[in-house]
Amino acid sequence: MASSRRSASSLLLLCSSMLVSTPLAAETPAYDLIIRGGTLYDGSGKPPVVGDVAIRDDRIVAVGKLDGKAKKEIAAKGMAVAPGFINMLSWATESLIADPKSQSDIRQGVTLEVMGEGWSMGPMNPMMKAQEAKRQGDIKYPIEWTTLGDYFDWLEKRGISTNIASFVGAATVRVHELGEGDIDPTPEQLGRMRALVRQAMNEGAMGVGSSIIYAPGSYAETDELVALTSEAAKCGGMYISHMRSEGDRIEEAVDELIEISRRSGAPAEIYHLKMAGRSNWGKLDTIVKKIEDARASGLRITTDMYTYTAGATGLDAAMPTWVQAGGLEQWIERLKDPATRARVAEEMKKPGSDWENLYFGAGADKMILSGFKNDALKPLTGKTLAEVAQMRGKSPEETAMDLVVEDGSRVGTVYFLMSEENVRRQIQLPWMSFGSDAASQATEGVFLKSGAHPRTYGNFARLLGRYVRDEKLIPLEQAVYRLTTLPATNLGIKDRGALKPGYYADIVVFDPTTIGDRSTFEEPHQYSVGVRDVFVNGVAVLQGGEHSGATPGRAVRGAGFNRCP
């Protein structure tokens, strides 16, 4: 009898134990999400393997053949699974304010927008805020921040779909202390400029970004740029530059960048490497040798590019910088003076002696007008400068000046300057990463008020479709490395840019057989195809090729964040 009671008691304890433990084990999945059976390109450049990626909260927690269960699973058989792509040169500074979804980049797999080509959204003083508000184009917004760190916080609070990072603009710091004139800083002014760089680095800037082809950035001399970059170097930052020349004086411009790197102690990167103008197309070998020699000497010099033979900027790149001294408003006033106009027209017709003349490099028939503020001029969008000049019965030089005055802006312009052969050769350089040099737009709303360069919608998909899959210039694993781990390493980001446990779950799932660009110069507002899913900080932003509306993006801050004295 006692034996029966003990048996019954043991059975009851066993059943109680099963009731407690079994349901808990079944109800607690190990992961939030598993991406199953994809071809994993981990960002290292090594050949891919088939496997799974598990996410918990905002991090990757396991990679490989996984047996655990998740709250949700998605099948990725036959799809490429890669770290989210890094756009090394983004102008999403304003477009993310107008539309936080970052559609044109998200649909290509971009999860990090890196800003700050010469100009950054801070630091600003009251004069700069008033000036920028007055100069706004189609996108209108209140400037409710002062420092670069304030801008990061402001954008995060509003909600954005991509992560963001930024360099502090050398021109921004210059304007903050000197205005827009062609003057040199006093020692006291330079000291304040250096302090602004340190402040921006402490707020998370990636380093100093310059754009010294354009006024007022072009007024900075080498010593000034070395001084600013030295402050960034102390905080683990780098120097990145749209150099003083990409054409007739490109050799000297590369020498200057290398000198700034050597003297400051900072690594350096060349924005959108190109040989601009037919007479300069043969210089690529010389430039590559300069970079390779500098790297062999111990300097870390890298480059980025966009995958097109045309650039896009404004008509300011068609006119000498002396006429632009003091800023947009003074430039416009000078262009109303007949004597000044005559001098400008003559200088536009020949290579610039101390400025980069993109008008001469491209020619009026290879310049597409793409962005106007004035509604009366918007019908000219998509026409070449030569066509508009013919319509008006004036010379292209006179027409360019008239358009700046009438529009009250620099007038967005596409310049055809590069050779396809050089584009293809540059893609194969092992230290080359990629940037769109464009905003992240949408095929709706305010963005349709102006034209766009196709790189806005297609830069990364074009690389993976046309140049990797179709032309086989580099293997897909190498392309993924140069879209992810390489730029993350250059920027000093330690927990993004790879499919590794512990890294943030910025992930793209795409079809390597269909990925490609659709945007053209004639019809630019077209999304790329082939990207199915995109996760930013573990949150699905693109699902089945459609935007989820999620805005989990964050500011990604540099090595000096809260550490730069």
Coordinates of C-alpha atoms in Angstrom, one line a residue:
M1 CA 0.0 0.0 0.0
A2 CA 2.8 2.4 1.0
S3 CA 4.6 1.4 -2.2
S4 CA 1.6 2.4 -4.2
R5 CA 1.3 5.7 -2.4
R6 CA 5.0 6.4 -3.1
S7 CA 4.5 5.6 -6.8
A8 CA 1.5 7.8 -7.1
S9 CA 3.3 10.6 -5.4
S10 CA 6.3 10.2 -7.7
L11 CA 4.0 10.3 -10.8
L12 CA 2.4 13.5 -9.5
L13 CA 5.8 15.2 -9.1
L14 CA 6.9 14.1 -12.6
C15 CA 3.7 15.5 -14.1
S16 CA 4.0 18.7 -12.1
S17 CA 7.6 19.1 -13.4
M18 CA 6.5 18.6 -17.0
L19 CA 3.7 21.1 -16.6
V20 CA 6.2 23.7 -15.4
S21 CA 9.1 23.1 -17.7
T22 CA 7.8 21.9 -21.1
P23 CA 5.4 24.8 -21.9
L24 CA 8.1 27.4 -20.9
A25 CA 10.6 25.8 -23.2
A26 CA 8.0 25.8 -26.0
E27 CA 6.9 29.3 -25.4
T28 CA 10.3 31.0 -25.3
P29 CA 11.8 31.1 -28.8
A30 CA 15.6 31.6 -28.8
Y31 CA 15.4 34.4 -31.4
D32 CA 13.1 37.1 -32.7
L33 CA 13.8 36.3 -36.3
I34 CA 15.7 33.8 -38.4
I35 CA 16.5 34.4 -42.0
R36 CA 16.7 30.8 -43.2
G37 CA 18.7 29.2 -46.0
G38 CA 20.1 32.2 -47.7
T39 CA 23.5 32.5 -49.4
L40 CA 25.5 34.4 -46.9
Y41 CA 27.9 37.1 -48.0
D42 CA 29.3 38.1 -44.6
G43 CA 31.1 41.2 -45.7
S44 CA 34.6 39.7 -45.4
G45 CA 35.1 39.2 -49.1
K46 CA 35.3 35.4 -48.7
P47 CA 33.1 33.1 -50.9
P48 CA 29.6 32.8 -49.6
V49 CA 28.1 29.9 -47.6
V50 CA 24.5 28.8 -47.3
G51 CA 23.2 29.3 -43.8
D52 CA 20.9 31.2 -41.4
V53 CA 21.1 34.5 -39.6
A54 CA 19.3 34.9 -36.3
I55 CA 18.3 38.3 -34.8
R56 CA 17.3 39.2 -31.2
D57 CA 16.3 42.7 -30.5
D58 CA 18.6 44.9 -32.6
R59 CA 21.5 42.5 -32.9
I60 CA 22.7 39.5 -34.9
V61 CA 23.1 36.8 -32.4
A62 CA 23.9 33.7 -34.5
V63 CA 25.1 32.9 -38.0
G64 CA 25.4 29.4 -39.5
K65 CA 23.2 26.3 -39.6
L66 CA 20.8 27.1 -36.8
D67 CA 18.4 24.7 -35.0
G68 CA 16.8 27.1 -32.6
K69 CA 13.3 28.5 -33.1
A70 CA 12.3 32.1 -33.6
K71 CA 9.1 34.2 -33.3
K72 CA 9.3 34.7 -37.0
E73 CA 11.2 33.1 -39.8
I74 CA 11.7 34.1 -43.5
A75 CA 12.9 31.9 -46.2
A76 CA 15.9 33.1 -48.2
K77 CA 16.8 30.1 -50.4
G78 CA 18.4 31.3 -53.6
M79 CA 18.7 34.9 -52.2
A80 CA 21.9 36.7 -51.2
V81 CA 21.9 37.8 -47.6
A82 CA 24.5 40.5 -46.8
P83 CA 25.2 43.3 -44.3
G84 CA 23.3 46.5 -45.1
F85 CA 25.2 48.7 -47.6
I86 CA 27.0 51.9 -46.6
N87 CA 26.5 55.0 -48.8
M88 CA 29.8 56.8 -48.3
L89 CA 28.5 60.0 -49.8
S90 CA 24.9 60.8 -49.2
W91 CA 23.1 64.1 -49.5
A92 CA 20.0 62.8 -47.6
T93 CA 20.5 65.7 -45.2
E94 CA 17.3 67.4 -46.3
S95 CA 15.5 64.6 -48.1
L96 CA 15.2 62.6 -44.8
I97 CA 13.4 65.6 -43.4
A98 CA 10.9 65.7 -46.3
D99 CA 10.5 61.9 -46.3
P100 CA 12.1 59.8 -43.5
K101 CA 11.5 56.6 -45.4
S102 CA 14.7 57.0 -47.6
Q103 CA 13.0 55.0 -50.3
S104 CA 15.5 55.3 -53.2
D105 CA 18.3 54.0 -51.0
I106 CA 16.5 51.5 -48.8
R107 CA 15.2 49.8 -52.0
Q108 CA 18.9 49.3 -53.0
G109 CA 19.9 47.8 -49.6
V110 CA 21.4 51.0 -48.1
T111 CA 21.2 51.1 -44.3
L112 CA 23.7 53.8 -43.5
E113 CA 23.8 57.3 -45.1
V114 CA 27.1 59.1 -44.5
M115 CA 26.9 62.8 -45.0
G116 CA 29.2 65.8 -44.8
E117 CA 30.8 66.5 -48.1
G118 CA 32.3 69.9 -47.2
W119 CA 29.0 71.1 -45.7
S120 CA 27.4 69.6 -42.6
M121 CA 24.1 70.3 -40.8
G122 CA 26.1 71.8 -37.9
P123 CA 27.6 73.7 -36.3
M124 CA 25.4 76.7 -37.2
N125 CA 25.2 80.2 -35.8
P126 CA 22.1 82.5 -36.1
M127 CA 23.4 84.1 -39.4
M128 CA 23.9 80.7 -41.0
K129 CA 20.5 79.5 -39.9
A130 CA 18.8 82.6 -41.4
Q131 CA 20.9 82.2 -44.6
E132 CA 20.1 78.5 -45.0
A133 CA 16.4 79.0 -44.4
K134 CA 16.3 81.7 -47.1
R135 CA 18.1 79.5 -49.6
Q136 CA 16.0 76.4 -49.2
G137 CA 14.5 75.0 -52.4
D138 CA 11.6 72.6 -52.9
I139 CA 12.1 71.2 -49.4
K140 CA 11.1 73.6 -46.6
Y141 CA 11.9 73.0 -43.0
P142 CA 12.6 74.8 -39.7
I143 CA 16.2 74.7 -38.5
E144 CA 15.6 73.7 -34.9
W145 CA 19.2 72.6 -34.2
T146 CA 22.5 74.3 -33.8
T147 CA 25.3 71.7 -33.6
L148 CA 25.8 68.5 -35.6
G149 CA 25.0 66.5 -32.5
D150 CA 21.7 68.4 -32.2
Y151 CA 20.9 67.5 -35.8
F152 CA 21.5 63.8 -35.1
D153 CA 19.2 64.0 -32.1
W154 CA 16.5 66.0 -34.0
L155 CA 16.4 63.6 -36.9
E156 CA 16.4 60.5 -34.7
K157 CA 13.5 61.9 -32.7
R158 CA 11.4 62.6 -35.8
G159 CA 12.1 59.0 -37.0
I160 CA 14.1 57.8 -40.0
S161 CA 14.3 54.5 -41.8
T162 CA 18.1 54.5 -42.4
N163 CA 21.0 55.0 -40.0
I164 CA 22.9 58.3 -40.5
A165 CA 26.5 59.4 -39.9
S166 CA 28.3 62.6 -40.8
F167 CA 31.6 64.3 -41.2
V168 CA 31.8 67.9 -40.0
G169 CA 32.1 70.2 -43.0
A170 CA 35.3 72.2 -43.4
A171 CA 33.3 74.9 -45.2
T172 CA 30.7 74.9 -42.4
V173 CA 33.3 75.5 -39.8
R174 CA 34.9 78.2 -42.0
V175 CA 31.6 80.0 -42.6
H176 CA 30.8 79.8 -38.9
E177 CA 33.8 81.9 -38.1
L178 CA 34.7 83.8 -41.3
G179 CA 31.6 84.1 -43.4
E180 CA 31.7 83.3 -47.1
G181 CA 34.4 85.7 -48.1
D182 CA 37.8 84.8 -49.6
I183 CA 39.9 85.6 -46.5
D184 CA 42.4 83.7 -44.4
P185 CA 41.7 83.1 -40.7
T186 CA 43.6 84.9 -38.0
P187 CA 45.3 82.6 -35.4
E188 CA 42.4 83.4 -33.0
Q189 CA 39.8 82.5 -35.7
L190 CA 41.6 79.3 -36.6
G191 CA 41.7 78.4 -32.9
R192 CA 37.9 78.7 -32.8
M193 CA 37.5 76.7 -35.9
R194 CA 39.7 73.9 -34.4
A195 CA 37.5 74.0 -31.3
L196 CA 34.4 73.6 -33.4
V197 CA 35.9 70.5 -35.0
R198 CA 36.7 69.0 -31.6
Q199 CA 33.2 69.7 -30.5
A200 CA 31.7 68.0 -33.6
M201 CA 34.0 65.0 -33.1
N202 CA 32.9 64.7 -29.5
E203 CA 29.3 64.7 -30.8
G204 CA 30.1 61.8 -33.1
A205 CA 31.4 63.2 -36.4
M206 CA 33.5 60.8 -38.5
G207 CA 36.1 63.4 -39.2
V208 CA 36.5 66.4 -41.4
G209 CA 34.9 66.6 -44.9
S210 CA 36.0 69.1 -47.4
S211 CA 34.7 70.2 -50.8
I212 CA 37.4 72.5 -52.1
I213 CA 36.3 72.8 -55.7
Y214 CA 33.4 75.1 -54.6
A215 CA 33.4 78.5 -52.9
P216 CA 33.6 79.2 -50.0
G217 CA 35.4 75.8 -49.3
S218 CA 37.9 76.5 -52.1
Y219 CA 39.2 79.6 -50.2
A220 CA 40.7 77.3 -47.6
E221 CA 44.5 76.8 -48.0
T222 CA 46.3 73.6 -47.2
D223 CA 47.6 74.7 -43.8
E224 CA 44.0 75.5 -42.7
L225 CA 42.8 72.1 -43.7
V226 CA 45.7 70.4 -42.0
A227 CA 45.0 72.3 -38.8
L228 CA 41.3 71.2 -38.8
T229 CA 42.1 67.6 -39.8
S230 CA 44.7 67.4 -37.0
E231 CA 41.9 67.9 -34.5
A232 CA 39.9 65.1 -36.0
A233 CA 42.9 62.8 -36.0
K234 CA 43.4 63.3 -32.3
C235 CA 39.9 61.9 -31.9
G236 CA 40.2 58.9 -34.2
G237 CA 38.7 60.7 -37.2
M238 CA 39.6 60.9 -40.9
Y239 CA 39.8 63.4 -43.7
I240 CA 37.6 63.0 -46.7
S241 CA 37.6 65.4 -49.7
H242 CA 36.1 66.5 -52.9
M243 CA 39.5 67.6 -54.0
R244 CA 40.5 70.9 -55.5
S245 CA 40.6 69.4 -58.9
E246 CA 39.3 66.2 -60.6
G247 CA 40.5 67.2 -64.0
D248 CA 43.3 69.4 -65.3
R249 CA 45.1 69.7 -61.9
I250 CA 44.1 66.3 -60.5
E251 CA 47.7 65.2 -59.9
E252 CA 48.3 68.3 -57.7
A253 CA 45.0 67.8 -55.9
V254 CA 45.9 64.2 -55.0
D255 CA 49.3 65.4 -53.8
E256 CA 47.5 67.9 -51.5
L257 CA 45.2 65.3 -50.1
I258 CA 48.2 63.0 -49.3
E259 CA 50.0 65.9 -47.7
I260 CA 47.0 66.7 -45.5
S261 CA 46.9 63.0 -44.4
R262 CA 50.6 62.9 -43.7
R263 CA 50.8 66.1 -41.8
S264 CA 47.6 65.7 -39.8
G265 CA 48.1 62.0 -39.0
A266 CA 44.6 61.2 -40.3
P267 CA 43.6 58.6 -42.9
A268 CA 42.2 60.2 -46.0
E269 CA 39.6 59.3 -48.6
I270 CA 39.0 60.9 -52.0
Y271 CA 35.3 61.5 -52.7
H272 CA 33.9 60.2 -56.0
L273 CA 37.3 59.6 -57.8
K274 CA 37.1 60.5 -61.4
M275 CA 39.1 61.8 -64.3
A276 CA 36.9 64.7 -65.4
G277 CA 37.1 66.0 -69.0
R278 CA 38.2 64.0 -72.1
S279 CA 41.7 65.5 -72.0
N280 CA 42.2 64.0 -68.5
W281 CA 40.8 60.5 -69.1
G282 CA 44.3 59.1 -69.6
K283 CA 45.5 60.1 -66.1
L284 CA 44.0 57.2 -64.2
D285 CA 47.2 55.1 -64.1
T286 CA 49.1 58.1 -62.7
I287 CA 46.6 58.7 -60.0
V288 CA 46.4 55.1 -59.0
K289 CA 50.2 55.0 -58.7
K290 CA 50.2 58.0 -56.4
I291 CA 47.6 56.4 -54.2
E292 CA 49.4 53.0 -54.2
D293 CA 52.7 54.7 -53.3
A294 CA 51.1 56.6 -50.5
R295 CA 49.6 53.4 -49.1
A296 CA 52.9 51.6 -49.4
S297 CA 54.5 54.4 -47.3
G298 CA 52.1 53.6 -44.5
L299 CA 49.3 56.1 -45.2
R300 CA 45.7 54.8 -45.4
I301 CA 44.4 56.5 -48.5
T302 CA 41.1 55.2 -49.9
T303 CA 38.5 56.3 -52.5
D304 CA 34.9 56.0 -53.3
M305 CA 32.9 56.5 -56.5
Y306 CA 29.5 56.5 -58.2
T307 CA 28.9 54.2 -61.1
Y308 CA 28.1 56.7 -63.9
T309 CA 29.9 58.8 -66.4
A310 CA 28.1 62.0 -65.4
G311 CA 28.4 64.0 -62.3
A312 CA 25.8 66.4 -60.9
T313 CA 26.3 69.7 -59.1
G314 CA 25.3 73.3 -59.9
L315 CA 26.2 76.1 -62.3
D316 CA 28.6 77.4 -59.7
A317 CA 31.0 74.8 -61.1
A318 CA 30.7 76.5 -64.4
M319 CA 31.9 79.9 -63.2
P320 CA 35.1 81.2 -61.5
T321 CA 35.1 81.2 -57.7
W322 CA 36.1 84.9 -57.5
V323 CA 32.6 85.9 -58.7
Q324 CA 31.0 83.8 -55.9
A325 CA 32.9 85.4 -53.0
G326 CA 30.6 86.4 -50.2
G327 CA 28.0 83.9 -51.0
L328 CA 25.0 83.2 -53.3
E329 CA 23.4 86.7 -52.9
Q330 CA 26.6 88.6 -53.8
W331 CA 27.3 86.2 -56.7
I332 CA 23.8 87.0 -58.1
E333 CA 24.3 90.7 -57.7
R334 CA 27.7 90.6 -59.5
L335 CA 26.1 88.7 -62.4
K336 CA 23.8 91.7 -63.0
D337 CA 26.8 93.9 -63.9
P338 CA 27.7 93.9 -67.6
A339 CA 31.4 94.2 -67.1
T340 CA 31.5 91.3 -64.6
R341 CA 29.4 89.2 -67.0
A342 CA 31.7 89.8 -69.8
R343 CA 34.7 88.7 -67.7
V344 CA 32.9 85.6 -66.4
A345 CA 31.8 84.7 -70.0
E346 CA 35.4 84.8 -71.2
E347 CA 36.7 82.8 -68.3
M348 CA 34.0 80.1 -68.9
K349 CA 35.3 79.5 -72.4
K350 CA 38.8 78.2 -71.3
P351 CA 40.2 75.9 -68.6
G352 CA 40.2 77.5 -65.2
S353 CA 43.6 78.7 -64.2
D354 CA 42.8 78.4 -60.4
W355 CA 39.4 76.9 -60.4
E356 CA 37.7 73.7 -61.8
N357 CA 35.7 74.7 -65.0
L358 CA 33.2 71.9 -65.5
Y359 CA 31.5 73.9 -68.2
F360 CA 34.6 73.7 -70.3
G361 CA 35.1 70.1 -69.4
A362 CA 31.7 69.0 -70.4
G363 CA 30.4 71.5 -73.0
A364 CA 26.9 73.1 -73.0
D365 CA 25.4 70.2 -75.0
K366 CA 26.6 67.8 -72.3
M367 CA 25.0 69.7 -69.4
I368 CA 21.5 68.8 -68.3
L369 CA 19.6 71.3 -66.2
S370 CA 18.0 69.3 -63.3
G371 CA 16.9 71.5 -60.5
F372 CA 15.2 74.9 -60.2
K373 CA 13.6 76.8 -57.3
N374 CA 11.6 79.1 -59.5
D375 CA 8.4 77.4 -60.7
A376 CA 8.6 79.5 -63.9
L377 CA 11.8 77.8 -64.8
K378 CA 10.9 74.2 -63.9
P379 CA 9.7 73.4 -67.5
L380 CA 13.3 73.7 -68.5
T381 CA 14.2 70.7 -66.3
G382 CA 15.7 67.9 -68.4
K383 CA 16.9 70.2 -71.2
T384 CA 20.6 70.8 -71.9
L385 CA 22.1 74.2 -71.4
A386 CA 22.7 74.4 -75.2
E387 CA 19.0 73.8 -75.9
V388 CA 17.9 76.5 -73.5
A389 CA 20.5 78.9 -75.0
Q390 CA 19.1 78.2 -78.4
M391 CA 15.5 78.7 -77.2
R392 CA 16.5 82.1 -75.8
G393 CA 18.7 83.2 -78.6
K394 CA 21.7 83.8 -76.4
S395 CA 25.1 82.2 -75.8
P396 CA 25.4 79.3 -73.4
E397 CA 27.6 81.5 -71.1
E398 CA 25.0 84.3 -71.0
T399 CA 22.2 81.8 -70.5
A400 CA 24.0 80.1 -67.5
M401 CA 24.4 83.5 -65.8
D402 CA 20.8 84.4 -66.5
L403 CA 19.5 81.2 -65.1
V404 CA 21.4 81.7 -61.8
V405 CA 20.0 85.2 -61.5
E406 CA 16.4 84.2 -62.4
D407 CA 16.3 81.2 -60.2
G408 CA 18.1 82.7 -57.2
S409 CA 20.1 79.5 -56.8
R410 CA 23.1 77.6 -58.1
V411 CA 20.7 75.6 -60.4
G412 CA 21.1 71.8 -60.3
T413 CA 23.1 70.6 -63.3
V414 CA 24.3 67.2 -64.6
Y415 CA 27.7 67.2 -66.3
F416 CA 28.8 64.4 -68.6
L417 CA 32.6 64.3 -67.9
M418 CA 33.9 60.8 -67.5
S419 CA 34.7 57.7 -69.6
E420 CA 33.0 54.4 -69.2
E421 CA 36.3 52.6 -69.5
N422 CA 37.6 54.5 -66.4
V423 CA 34.4 53.7 -64.5
R424 CA 34.9 50.0 -65.1
R425 CA 38.6 50.1 -64.2
Q426 CA 37.9 52.1 -61.0
I427 CA 35.3 49.5 -59.8
Q428 CA 38.1 46.9 -59.8
L429 CA 40.3 48.9 -57.4
P430 CA 40.6 47.0 -54.1
W431 CA 40.4 50.2 -51.9
M432 CA 37.3 51.6 -53.7
S433 CA 34.0 51.9 -51.9
F434 CA 30.8 53.5 -53.2
G435 CA 28.6 56.6 -52.6
S436 CA 25.7 58.0 -54.5
D437 CA 26.5 61.7 -54.0
A438 CA 22.8 62.2 -54.0
A439 CA 19.8 62.6 -51.8
S440 CA 17.6 59.6 -50.9
Q441 CA 14.3 60.4 -52.7
A442 CA 10.9 58.9 -53.6
T443 CA 8.9 58.7 -56.7
E444 CA 6.2 60.9 -55.2
G445 CA 5.6 64.2 -53.5
V446 CA 8.1 67.1 -53.4
F447 CA 10.8 65.1 -55.2
L448 CA 8.9 65.1 -58.4
K449 CA 9.2 68.9 -58.6
S450 CA 12.8 68.6 -59.9
G451 CA 14.8 66.2 -61.9
A452 CA 17.4 63.8 -60.5
H453 CA 20.6 62.1 -61.4
P454 CA 20.0 58.4 -61.9
R455 CA 22.6 57.7 -59.2
T456 CA 19.9 58.8 -56.7
Y457 CA 17.9 55.7 -57.5
G458 CA 20.4 53.3 -59.0
N459 CA 24.0 53.6 -57.8
F460 CA 24.3 50.4 -55.7
A461 CA 21.9 48.3 -57.7
R462 CA 23.8 49.3 -60.9
L463 CA 27.0 48.1 -59.4
L464 CA 25.6 44.7 -58.4
G465 CA 23.5 44.2 -61.5
R466 CA 25.4 45.6 -64.5
Y467 CA 29.0 45.5 -63.3
V468 CA 29.1 42.5 -61.1
R469 CA 26.5 40.1 -62.5
D470 CA 26.5 41.1 -66.2
E471 CA 30.0 42.3 -66.8
K472 CA 31.7 40.2 -64.1
L473 CA 34.2 42.9 -63.2
I474 CA 34.5 41.7 -59.7
P475 CA 33.0 38.8 -57.8
L476 CA 29.8 39.4 -55.8
E477 CA 31.6 38.7 -52.5
Q478 CA 34.2 41.4 -53.3
A479 CA 31.4 43.9 -54.2
V480 CA 29.6 43.2 -50.9
Y481 CA 32.9 43.7 -49.0
R482 CA 33.4 47.1 -50.6
L483 CA 29.8 48.1 -49.8
T484 CA 30.0 47.0 -46.2
T485 CA 33.1 46.0 -44.2
L486 CA 35.6 48.2 -46.2
P487 CA 33.7 51.5 -45.6
A488 CA 32.8 50.5 -42.0
T489 CA 36.5 49.9 -41.3
N490 CA 37.6 53.2 -43.0
L491 CA 35.0 55.0 -40.8
G492 CA 36.1 53.2 -37.7
I493 CA 32.7 51.6 -37.1
K494 CA 33.3 48.4 -35.1
D495 CA 29.8 46.9 -34.9
R496 CA 28.3 47.4 -38.3
G497 CA 29.2 46.2 -41.8
A498 CA 29.4 42.5 -41.3
L499 CA 27.2 39.4 -40.6
K500 CA 28.7 38.6 -37.2
P501 CA 27.2 37.8 -33.8
G502 CA 27.1 40.9 -31.7
Y503 CA 26.8 43.3 -34.7
Y504 CA 23.8 45.4 -35.3
A505 CA 21.2 43.7 -37.5
D506 CA 21.5 45.9 -40.6
I507 CA 20.8 43.3 -43.2
V508 CA 19.8 43.2 -46.9
V509 CA 18.2 40.2 -48.7
F510 CA 18.4 40.5 -52.5
D511 CA 18.1 38.4 -55.6
P512 CA 21.5 38.5 -57.4
T513 CA 19.9 37.3 -60.6
T514 CA 17.5 40.3 -60.9
I515 CA 19.0 43.2 -59.0
G516 CA 19.5 46.2 -61.2
D517 CA 18.9 49.9 -61.8
R518 CA 15.9 51.3 -63.7
S519 CA 16.5 55.1 -63.4
T520 CA 17.7 56.9 -66.5
F521 CA 18.7 60.5 -67.3
E522 CA 15.4 60.9 -69.3
E523 CA 13.2 59.3 -66.6
P524 CA 15.2 59.4 -63.3
H525 CA 12.4 58.8 -60.8
Q526 CA 12.3 55.0 -61.0
Y527 CA 13.2 52.6 -58.2
S528 CA 15.8 49.9 -58.6
V529 CA 14.7 46.2 -58.4
G530 CA 15.9 43.0 -56.9
V531 CA 16.1 43.9 -53.2
R532 CA 13.4 42.0 -51.3
D533 CA 14.0 42.6 -47.6
V534 CA 15.9 45.2 -45.6
F535 CA 16.4 45.2 -41.8
V536 CA 17.7 48.3 -39.9
N537 CA 18.7 47.7 -36.3
G538 CA 16.7 44.4 -36.4
V539 CA 13.5 46.0 -37.7
A540 CA 12.0 45.2 -41.1
V541 CA 12.0 48.3 -43.2
L542 CA 11.5 46.7 -46.6
Q543 CA 9.4 43.5 -46.7
G544 CA 8.8 41.7 -50.0
G545 CA 10.0 44.7 -51.9
E546 CA 7.6 47.1 -50.2
H547 CA 8.4 49.7 -47.5
S548 CA 6.9 48.8 -44.1
G549 CA 6.8 52.5 -42.9
A550 CA 9.2 51.6 -40.0
T551 CA 11.7 54.3 -38.9
P552 CA 14.2 52.5 -36.7
G553 CA 17.3 54.4 -37.9
R554 CA 19.8 55.8 -35.6
A555 CA 22.8 58.2 -35.6
V556 CA 26.0 56.2 -35.9
R557 CA 28.7 58.2 -34.1
G558 CA 32.4 58.2 -34.7
A559 CA 35.3 57.1 -32.5
G560 CA 35.6 60.5 -30.8
F561 CA 32.0 60.4 -29.4
N562 CA 32.1 61.6 -25.8
R563 CA 35.8 61.0 -25.8
C564 CA 37.3 64.0 -27.6
P565 CA 38.4 66.7 -25.1

